[in-house]
PDB file of C-alpha atoms in Angstrom:
ATOM      1  CA  ASP Y 203     -12.637 -10.757  29.731  1.00  0.00           C
ATOM      2  CA  LYS Y 204     -10.212 -12.166  27.164  1.00  0.00           C
ATOM      3  CA  GLU Y 205      -7.998 -13.561  29.917  1.00  0.00           C
ATOM      4  CA  ARG Y 206     -11.013 -15.109  31.634  1.00  0.00           C
ATOM      5  CA  THR Y 207     -12.179 -16.682  28.379  1.00  0.00           C
ATOM      6  CA  ARG Y 208      -8.675 -18.023  27.730  1.00  0.00           C
ATOM      7  CA  LYS Y 209      -8.580 -19.660  31.172  1.00  0.00           C
ATOM      8  CA  GLU Y 210     -12.049 -21.163  30.733  1.00  0.00           C
ATOM      9  CA  ILE Y 211     -10.971 -22.701  27.407  1.00  0.00           C
ATOM     10  CA  LEU Y 212      -7.802 -24.016  29.018  1.00  0.00           C
ATOM     11  CA  PHE Y 213      -9.766 -25.630  31.870  1.00  0.00           C
ATOM     12  CA  SER Y 214     -12.278 -27.149  29.464  1.00  0.00           C
ATOM     13  CA  LYS Y 215      -9.522 -28.847  27.450  1.00  0.00           C
ATOM     14  CA  THR Y 216      -7.055 -29.833  30.177  1.00  0.00           C
ATOM     15  CA  PRO Y 217      -7.691 -33.191  31.873  1.00  0.00           C
ATOM     16  CA  MET Y 218      -7.735 -32.799  35.638  1.00  0.00           C
ATOM     17  CA  ASN Y 219      -8.643 -34.630  38.808  1.00  0.00           C
ATOM     18  CA  ILE Y 220     -10.354 -32.824  41.673  1.00  0.00           C
ATOM     19  CA  HIS Y 221     -10.788 -33.994  45.256  1.00  0.00           C
ATOM     20  CA  ILE Y 222     -13.644 -32.435  47.249  1.00  0.00           C
ATOM     21  CA  THR Y 223     -14.626 -33.223  50.817  1.00  0.00           C
ATOM     22  CA  THR Y 224     -18.227 -32.066  51.255  1.00  0.00           C
ATOM     23  CA  ASP Y 225     -21.517 -31.680  49.425  1.00  0.00           C
ATOM     24  CA  TRP Y 226     -21.147 -27.933  50.034  1.00  0.00           C
ATOM     25  CA  MET Y 227     -17.931 -27.921  47.996  1.00  0.00           C
ATOM     26  CA  LYS Y 228     -19.635 -29.993  45.325  1.00  0.00           C
ATOM     27  CA  GLY Y 229     -22.315 -27.335  45.058  1.00  0.00           C
ATOM     28  CA  GLN Y 230     -19.675 -24.643  44.681  1.00  0.00           C
ATOM     29  CA  ILE Y 231     -17.911 -26.263  41.747  1.00  0.00           C
ATOM     30  CA  GLU Y 232     -20.417 -28.518  39.978  1.00  0.00           C
ATOM     31  CA  LYS Y 233     -21.502 -25.898  37.427  1.00  0.00           C
ATOM     32  CA  LYS Y 234     -17.902 -25.185  36.470  1.00  0.00           C
ATOM     33  CA  VAL Y 235     -16.882 -28.824  36.448  1.00  0.00           C
ATOM     34  CA  SER Y 236     -19.654 -29.653  33.983  1.00  0.00           C
ATOM     35  CA  ASN Y 237     -17.696 -27.619  31.406  1.00  0.00           C
ATOM     36  CA  TRP Y 238     -14.287 -29.023  32.356  1.00  0.00           C
ATOM     37  CA  ASN Y 239     -12.528 -32.237  31.412  1.00  0.00           C
ATOM     38  CA  ALA Y 240     -12.492 -33.246  35.072  1.00  0.00           C
ATOM     39  CA  THR Y 241     -12.875 -36.341  37.209  1.00  0.00           C
ATOM     40  CA  VAL Y 242     -14.244 -35.496  40.648  1.00  0.00           C
ATOM     41  CA  PHE Y 243     -13.474 -37.595  43.710  1.00  0.00           C
ATOM     42  CA  GLN Y 244     -15.580 -36.874  46.780  1.00  0.00           C
ATOM     43  CA  PHE Y 245     -14.720 -38.171  50.234  1.00  0.00           C
ATOM     44  CA  PRO Y 246     -14.167 -36.386  53.552  1.00  0.00           C
ATOM     45  CA  PHE Y 247     -10.931 -35.828  55.393  1.00  0.00           C
ATOM     46  CA  GLY Y 248     -10.250 -38.194  58.250  1.00  0.00           C
ATOM     47  CA  ILE Y 249      -8.953 -37.773  61.763  1.00  0.00           C
ATOM     48  CA  ASP Y 250      -6.965 -39.907  64.185  1.00  0.00           C
ATOM     49  CA  THR Y 251      -9.507 -40.306  66.977  1.00  0.00           C
ATOM     50  CA  GLU Y 252      -6.840 -41.697  69.292  1.00  0.00           C
ATOM     51  CA  VAL Y 253      -4.817 -38.494  68.957  1.00  0.00           C
ATOM     52  CA  PHE Y 254      -7.845 -36.186  69.131  1.00  0.00           C
ATOM     53  CA  ARG Y 255      -9.867 -37.590  72.001  1.00  0.00           C
ATOM     54  CA  PRO Y 256     -11.201 -36.433  75.366  1.00  0.00           C
ATOM     55  CA  LYS Y 257      -8.143 -36.067  77.632  1.00  0.00           C
ATOM     56  CA  PRO Y 258      -9.258 -35.489  81.231  1.00  0.00           C
ATOM     57  CA  GLU Y 259      -5.850 -36.721  82.399  1.00  0.00           C
ATOM     58  CA  LEU Y 260      -4.349 -33.450  81.135  1.00  0.00           C
ATOM     59  CA  ASP Y 261      -6.175 -31.335  83.764  1.00  0.00           C
ATOM     60  CA  ALA Y 262      -6.282 -28.700  81.045  1.00  0.00           C
ATOM     61  CA  ARG Y 263      -7.937 -25.975  83.087  1.00  0.00           C
ATOM     62  CA  SER Y 264      -5.256 -26.094  85.749  1.00  0.00           C
ATOM     63  CA  ILE Y 265      -2.608 -25.888  83.033  1.00  0.00           C
ATOM     64  CA  LEU Y 266      -4.265 -22.769  81.568  1.00  0.00           C
ATOM     65  CA  GLY Y 267      -5.260 -21.255  84.913  1.00  0.00           C
ATOM     66  CA  ILE Y 268      -9.015 -21.426  84.276  1.00  0.00           C
ATOM     67  CA  ASP Y 269     -11.494 -21.749  87.126  1.00  0.00           C
ATOM     68  CA  LYS Y 270     -13.547 -24.948  86.998  1.00  0.00           C
ATOM     69  CA  ASP Y 271     -16.798 -22.959  87.242  1.00  0.00           C
ATOM     70  CA  THR Y 272     -16.032 -20.798  84.208  1.00  0.00           C
ATOM     71  CA  PHE Y 273     -17.793 -21.669  80.949  1.00  0.00           C
ATOM     72  CA  VAL Y 274     -15.165 -21.832  78.201  1.00  0.00           C
ATOM     73  CA  VAL Y 275     -15.870 -21.096  74.538  1.00  0.00           C
ATOM     74  CA  ALA Y 276     -12.937 -22.045  72.313  1.00  0.00           C
ATOM     75  CA  ALA Y 277     -12.337 -20.661  68.828  1.00  0.00           C
ATOM     76  CA  ARG Y 278      -9.767 -19.963  66.162  1.00  0.00           C
ATOM     77  CA  SER Y 279      -8.932 -16.256  66.260  1.00  0.00           C
ATOM     78  CA  THR Y 280      -8.557 -14.601  62.869  1.00  0.00           C
ATOM     79  CA  ASP Y 281      -9.385 -11.201  61.409  1.00  0.00           C
ATOM     80  CA  ASP Y 282     -10.723 -12.762  58.205  1.00  0.00           C
ATOM     81  CA  ALA Y 283     -14.247 -11.304  58.178  1.00  0.00           C
ATOM     82  CA  ARG Y 284     -15.673 -14.500  56.680  1.00  0.00           C
ATOM     83  CA  LYS Y 285     -14.723 -16.475  59.793  1.00  0.00           C
ATOM     84  CA  GLY Y 286     -17.052 -14.600  62.149  1.00  0.00           C
ATOM     85  CA  PHE Y 287     -14.581 -14.090  64.997  1.00  0.00           C
ATOM     86  CA  LYS Y 288     -15.553 -10.459  65.551  1.00  0.00           C
ATOM     87  CA  GLU Y 289     -19.200 -11.493  65.861  1.00  0.00           C
ATOM     88  CA  LEU Y 290     -18.233 -14.264  68.268  1.00  0.00           C
ATOM     89  CA  VAL Y 291     -16.422 -11.808  70.541  1.00  0.00           C
ATOM     90  CA  GLU Y 292     -19.439  -9.503  70.505  1.00  0.00           C
ATOM     91  CA  ALA Y 293     -21.730 -12.430  71.287  1.00  0.00           C
ATOM     92  CA  VAL Y 294     -19.585 -13.497  74.262  1.00  0.00           C
ATOM     93  CA  GLU Y 295     -19.736  -9.903  75.515  1.00  0.00           C
ATOM     94  CA  GLN Y 296     -23.535 -10.061  75.366  1.00  0.00           C
ATOM     95  CA  VAL Y 297     -23.567 -13.287  77.365  1.00  0.00           C
ATOM     96  CA  ARG Y 298     -21.170 -11.859  79.961  1.00  0.00           C
ATOM     97  CA  LYS Y 299     -23.540  -8.944  80.502  1.00  0.00           C
ATOM     98  CA  THR Y 300     -26.169 -11.424  81.708  1.00  0.00           C
ATOM     99  CA  GLY Y 301     -23.900 -12.288  84.630  1.00  0.00           C
ATOM    100  CA  ARG Y 302     -22.727 -15.656  83.321  1.00  0.00           C
ATOM    101  CA  LYS Y 303     -19.109 -16.507  84.006  1.00  0.00           C
ATOM    102  CA  ILE Y 304     -17.616 -17.076  80.557  1.00  0.00           C
ATOM    103  CA  LEU Y 305     -14.160 -17.031  78.997  1.00  0.00           C
ATOM    104  CA  LEU Y 306     -13.070 -17.020  75.370  1.00  0.00           C
ATOM    105  CA  LEU Y 307     -10.150 -19.383  74.722  1.00  0.00           C
ATOM    106  CA  CYS Y 308      -8.549 -18.518  71.367  1.00  0.00           C
ATOM    107  CA  ILE Y 309      -5.794 -19.951  69.248  1.00  0.00           C
ATOM    108  CA  GLN Y 310      -3.902 -18.379  66.314  1.00  0.00           C
ATOM    109  CA  LYS Y 311      -3.830 -14.567  66.131  1.00  0.00           C
ATOM    110  CA  GLN Y 312      -3.322 -12.792  69.441  1.00  0.00           C
ATOM    111  CA  GLY Y 313      -4.667  -9.352  70.366  1.00  0.00           C
ATOM    112  CA  LEU Y 314      -7.960  -9.590  68.485  1.00  0.00           C
ATOM    113  CA  VAL Y 315     -10.249  -9.959  71.485  1.00  0.00           C
ATOM    114  CA  ALA Y 316      -9.287  -6.557  72.907  1.00  0.00           C
ATOM    115  CA  LYS Y 317      -9.643  -5.080  69.415  1.00  0.00           C
ATOM    116  CA  TYR Y 318     -13.305  -6.076  69.327  1.00  0.00           C
ATOM    117  CA  SER Y 319     -14.249  -5.819  73.013  1.00  0.00           C
ATOM    118  CA  LYS Y 320     -12.800  -4.465  76.239  1.00  0.00           C
ATOM    119  CA  GLU Y 321     -15.242  -6.506  78.310  1.00  0.00           C
ATOM    120  CA  VAL Y 322     -14.511 -10.091  77.267  1.00  0.00           C
ATOM    121  CA  GLU Y 323     -12.211 -12.184  79.434  1.00  0.00           C
ATOM    122  CA  SER Y 324      -9.932 -14.290  77.258  1.00  0.00           C
ATOM    123  CA  ILE Y 325      -6.845 -16.430  76.932  1.00  0.00           C
ATOM    124  CA  GLU Y 326      -5.176 -16.030  73.540  1.00  0.00           C
ATOM    125  CA  LEU Y 327      -2.764 -18.750  72.497  1.00  0.00           C
ATOM    126  CA  PRO Y 328      -0.374 -18.671  69.531  1.00  0.00           C
ATOM    127  CA  TRP Y 329      -0.901 -21.115  66.683  1.00  0.00           C
ATOM    128  CA  THR Y 330       0.609 -24.535  67.268  1.00  0.00           C
ATOM    129  CA  ASN Y 331       0.751 -27.948  65.647  1.00  0.00           C
ATOM    130  CA  ASP Y 332       1.855 -29.567  68.905  1.00  0.00           C
ATOM    131  CA  ILE Y 333      -0.677 -32.323  69.627  1.00  0.00           C
ATOM    132  CA  LYS Y 334      -0.282 -32.019  73.403  1.00  0.00           C
ATOM    133  CA  HIS Y 335      -0.974 -28.283  73.299  1.00  0.00           C
ATOM    134  CA  LEU Y 336      -3.962 -28.785  70.989  1.00  0.00           C
ATOM    135  CA  GLY Y 337      -5.223 -31.494  73.335  1.00  0.00           C
ATOM    136  CA  THR Y 338      -5.069 -29.014  76.223  1.00  0.00           C
ATOM    137  CA  PHE Y 339      -6.893 -26.407  74.129  1.00  0.00           C
ATOM    138  CA  TYR Y 340      -9.814 -28.689  73.294  1.00  0.00           C
ATOM    139  CA  GLU Y 341      -9.959 -30.383  76.701  1.00  0.00           C
ATOM    140  CA  ALA Y 342     -10.358 -27.007  78.437  1.00  0.00           C
ATOM    141  CA  ALA Y 343     -13.369 -26.098  76.265  1.00  0.00           C
ATOM    142  CA  ASP Y 344     -17.053 -26.578  76.981  1.00  0.00           C
ATOM    143  CA  LEU Y 345     -17.940 -25.453  73.474  1.00  0.00           C
ATOM    144  CA  PHE Y 346     -16.102 -24.760  70.218  1.00  0.00           C
ATOM    145  CA  ALA Y 347     -17.355 -21.976  67.939  1.00  0.00           C
ATOM    146  CA  MET Y 348     -16.772 -21.907  64.180  1.00  0.00           C
ATOM    147  CA  PRO Y 349     -19.220 -19.252  62.934  1.00  0.00           C
ATOM    148  CA  SER Y 350     -17.636 -19.113  59.469  1.00  0.00           C
ATOM    149  CA  SER Y 351     -19.677 -18.206  56.429  1.00  0.00           C
ATOM    150  CA  VAL Y 352     -17.080 -19.930  54.227  1.00  0.00           C
ATOM    151  CA  GLU Y 353     -15.182 -23.141  54.975  1.00  0.00           C
ATOM    152  CA  SER Y 354     -14.077 -25.763  52.468  1.00  0.00           C
ATOM    153  CA  PHE Y 355     -14.327 -28.398  55.202  1.00  0.00           C
ATOM    154  CA  GLY Y 356     -13.847 -27.297  58.816  1.00  0.00           C
ATOM    155  CA  MET Y 357     -10.945 -29.350  60.157  1.00  0.00           C
ATOM    156  CA  MET Y 358     -10.890 -27.643  63.546  1.00  0.00           C
ATOM    157  CA  ALA Y 359     -14.587 -28.400  63.948  1.00  0.00           C
ATOM    158  CA  LEU Y 360     -13.765 -32.064  63.381  1.00  0.00           C
ATOM    159  CA  GLU Y 361     -10.847 -31.908  65.836  1.00  0.00           C
ATOM    160  CA  ALA Y 362     -13.192 -30.483  68.460  1.00  0.00           C
ATOM    161  CA  MET Y 363     -15.837 -33.125  67.736  1.00  0.00           C
ATOM    162  CA  SER Y 364     -13.293 -35.932  68.015  1.00  0.00           C
ATOM    163  CA  SER Y 365     -12.210 -34.392  71.334  1.00  0.00           C
ATOM    164  CA  GLY Y 366     -15.814 -34.597  72.580  1.00  0.00           C
ATOM    165  CA  VAL Y 367     -16.504 -30.867  72.290  1.00  0.00           C
ATOM    166  CA  PRO Y 368     -19.807 -29.635  70.753  1.00  0.00           C
ATOM    167  CA  VAL Y 369     -19.471 -27.165  67.871  1.00  0.00           C
ATOM    168  CA  ILE Y 370     -21.388 -24.038  66.862  1.00  0.00           C
ATOM    169  CA  THR Y 371     -21.520 -23.657  63.070  1.00  0.00           C
ATOM    170  CA  VAL Y 372     -23.352 -21.555  60.498  1.00  0.00           C
ATOM    171  CA  GLY Y 373     -26.055 -23.591  58.788  1.00  0.00           C
ATOM    172  CA  LYS Y 374     -25.735 -24.670  55.150  1.00  0.00           C
ATOM    173  CA  THR Y 375     -21.928 -24.515  55.175  1.00  0.00           C
ATOM    174  CA  ALA Y 376     -19.269 -27.205  54.925  1.00  0.00           C
ATOM    175  CA  ALA Y 377     -18.612 -26.932  58.660  1.00  0.00           C
ATOM    176  CA  SER Y 378     -22.278 -27.481  59.541  1.00  0.00           C
ATOM    177  CA  GLU Y 379     -22.281 -30.482  57.207  1.00  0.00           C
ATOM    178  CA  VAL Y 380     -19.327 -31.922  59.128  1.00  0.00           C
ATOM    179  CA  ALA Y 381     -20.784 -31.149  62.563  1.00  0.00           C
ATOM    180  CA  ALA Y 382     -24.390 -32.186  61.786  1.00  0.00           C
ATOM    181  CA  CYS Y 383     -25.600 -30.553  64.994  1.00  0.00           C
ATOM    182  CA  PRO Y 384     -28.786 -28.531  64.372  1.00  0.00           C
ATOM    183  CA  GLU Y 385     -29.127 -27.639  68.054  1.00  0.00           C
ATOM    184  CA  LEU Y 386     -26.037 -25.436  67.808  1.00  0.00           C
ATOM    185  CA  GLU Y 387     -26.404 -24.097  64.274  1.00  0.00           C
ATOM    186  CA  VAL Y 388     -26.764 -20.361  63.665  1.00  0.00           C
ATOM    187  CA  ASN Y 389     -27.520 -18.351  60.552  1.00  0.00           C
ATOM    188  CA  LEU Y 390     -25.967 -15.192  59.181  1.00  0.00           C
ATOM    189  CA  GLU Y 391     -29.016 -13.060  59.913  1.00  0.00           C
ATOM    190  CA  ASP Y 392     -28.366 -11.457  63.321  1.00  0.00           C
ATOM    191  CA  LEU Y 393     -25.233 -13.581  63.697  1.00  0.00           C
ATOM    192  CA  VAL Y 394     -24.187 -11.976  66.998  1.00  0.00           C
ATOM    193  CA  GLY Y 395     -27.590 -12.536  68.563  1.00  0.00           C
ATOM    194  CA  GLN Y 396     -27.780 -16.092  67.241  1.00  0.00           C
ATOM    195  CA  ILE Y 397     -24.364 -17.018  68.650  1.00  0.00           C
ATOM    196  CA  ALA Y 398     -25.189 -15.399  71.994  1.00  0.00           C
ATOM    197  CA  ASN Y 399     -28.429 -17.383  72.112  1.00  0.00           C
ATOM    198  CA  ARG Y 400     -26.635 -20.700  71.515  1.00  0.00           C
ATOM    199  CA  ILE Y 401     -23.946 -19.935  74.087  1.00  0.00           C
ATOM    200  CA  THR Y 402     -26.564 -18.911  76.642  1.00  0.00           C
ATOM    201  CA  TRP Y 403     -28.466 -22.142  76.032  1.00  0.00           C
ATOM    202  CA  ALA Y 404     -25.241 -24.114  76.417  1.00  0.00           C
ATOM    203  CA  THR Y 405     -24.341 -22.483  79.725  1.00  0.00           C
ATOM    204  CA  ASP Y 406     -27.814 -23.250  81.088  1.00  0.00           C
ATOM    205  CA  ASN Y 407     -28.019 -26.824  79.774  1.00  0.00           C
ATOM    206  CA  LYS Y 408     -24.663 -28.388  80.541  1.00  0.00           C
ATOM    207  CA  SER Y 409     -25.952 -31.957  80.841  1.00  0.00           C
ATOM    208  CA  GLN Y 410     -27.538 -31.752  77.385  1.00  0.00           C
ATOM    209  CA  LEU Y 411     -24.387 -30.099  76.060  1.00  0.00           C
ATOM    210  CA  LYS Y 412     -22.377 -33.018  77.424  1.00  0.00           C
ATOM    211  CA  GLU Y 413     -24.636 -35.431  75.532  1.00  0.00           C
ATOM    212  CA  ILE Y 414     -24.071 -33.446  72.325  1.00  0.00           C
ATOM    213  CA  GLY Y 415     -20.331 -33.738  72.912  1.00  0.00           C
ATOM    214  CA  VAL Y 416     -20.615 -37.513  73.250  1.00  0.00           C
ATOM    215  CA  ARG Y 417     -22.638 -37.610  70.041  1.00  0.00           C
ATOM    216  CA  ALA Y 418     -20.049 -35.426  68.278  1.00  0.00           C
ATOM    217  CA  ARG Y 419     -17.286 -37.821  69.295  1.00  0.00           C
ATOM    218  CA  ALA Y 420     -19.311 -40.795  68.011  1.00  0.00           C
ATOM    219  CA  ARG Y 421     -19.894 -39.023  64.687  1.00  0.00           C
ATOM    220  CA  ALA Y 422     -16.169 -38.360  64.295  1.00  0.00           C
ATOM    221  CA  GLU Y 423     -15.408 -42.040  64.909  1.00  0.00           C
ATOM    222  CA  ALA Y 424     -18.126 -43.308  62.575  1.00  0.00           C
ATOM    223  CA  ASN Y 425     -17.898 -40.861  59.669  1.00  0.00           C
ATOM    224  CA  PHE Y 426     -14.356 -39.501  59.631  1.00  0.00           C
ATOM    225  CA  PHE Y 427     -12.180 -42.514  60.439  1.00  0.00           C
ATOM    226  CA  LEU Y 428      -8.618 -41.807  59.336  1.00  0.00           C
ATOM    227  CA  GLY Y 429      -8.224 -45.281  57.858  1.00  0.00           C
ATOM    228  CA  ASP Y 430     -11.176 -44.713  55.531  1.00  0.00           C
ATOM    229  CA  TYR Y 431      -9.713 -41.423  54.366  1.00  0.00           C
ATOM    230  CA  LEU Y 432      -6.299 -42.951  53.678  1.00  0.00           C
ATOM    231  CA  GLY Y 433      -7.909 -45.862  51.825  1.00  0.00           C
ATOM    232  CA  ASN Y 434      -9.939 -43.483  49.653  1.00  0.00           C
ATOM    233  CA  LEU Y 435      -6.847 -41.369  49.026  1.00  0.00           C
ATOM    234  CA  LYS Y 436      -4.867 -44.456  47.957  1.00  0.00           C
ATOM    235  CA  ASN Y 437      -7.645 -45.540  45.609  1.00  0.00           C
ATOM    236  CA  MET Y 438      -7.832 -42.058  44.095  1.00  0.00           C
ATOM    237  CA  TYR Y 439      -4.094 -41.921  43.387  1.00  0.00           C
ATOM    238  CA  GLU Y 440      -4.136 -45.434  41.936  1.00  0.00           C
ATOM    239  CA  GLN Y 441      -6.994 -44.502  39.613  1.00  0.00           C
ATOM    240  CA  VAL Y 442      -5.270 -41.285  38.543  1.00  0.00           C
ATOM    241  CA  ALA Y 443      -1.947 -43.073  37.999  1.00  0.00           C
ATOM    242  CA  SER Y 444      -3.623 -45.735  35.834  1.00  0.00           C
ATOM    243  CA  ASP Y 445      -5.174 -43.127  33.550  1.00  0.00           C
ATOM    244  CA  PRO Y 446      -3.563 -43.587  30.080  1.00  0.00           C
ATOM    245  CA  ILE Y 447      -3.126 -39.836  29.705  1.00  0.00           C
ATOM    246  CA  PHE Y 448      -0.453 -39.953  32.406  1.00  0.00           C
TER     247      PHE Y 448
END
């Protein structure tokens, strides 16, 4: 308790500048910031929509050996319980049991799908920052799932959106704020069932799903333009640098 009190006093007296990217993050810190000597800058991250774009020229499914009739759900694979990957695997298993042809395309940690289900067909890719490989990953997907209960922003959701891929998110999180797609939102109550329901709807309504993907791409272009982000970042640093305390 003494250490906590000491830190709170230190924060309240130390001038600081904080950058946040979403209203969700603002809600997480605003009570604390009210007691701190802090200047808060709020603006979202940006994305290069020419780098992350639909890339049909890649023929991504042929590259990955995926049948054109298979419905592909892409996701980041992690064993962090807050990210909802286990529940996603279980949801895909439920959908597979209905007879729908579905594959889980994962990137990051390998071996997790078999840990959570022996029934789910998957391709598990290692983490990469290679733009061409990421382009193949998103281009092969019909749907991207980010059922995280906690995200500070949701950069992979934005990458998927910019690539024209619709995104499943948990409502009232930073990722759902970025995606702004109520048709594909889920909630934490019966998370497995909720995800399975959204995937089932997506497999049965591909034309509508395609329209959501087009809308996601348009939102990325309009609201998360990289130039706007860099301009805001420049302005923030200029304001901080001009502060007499520095």
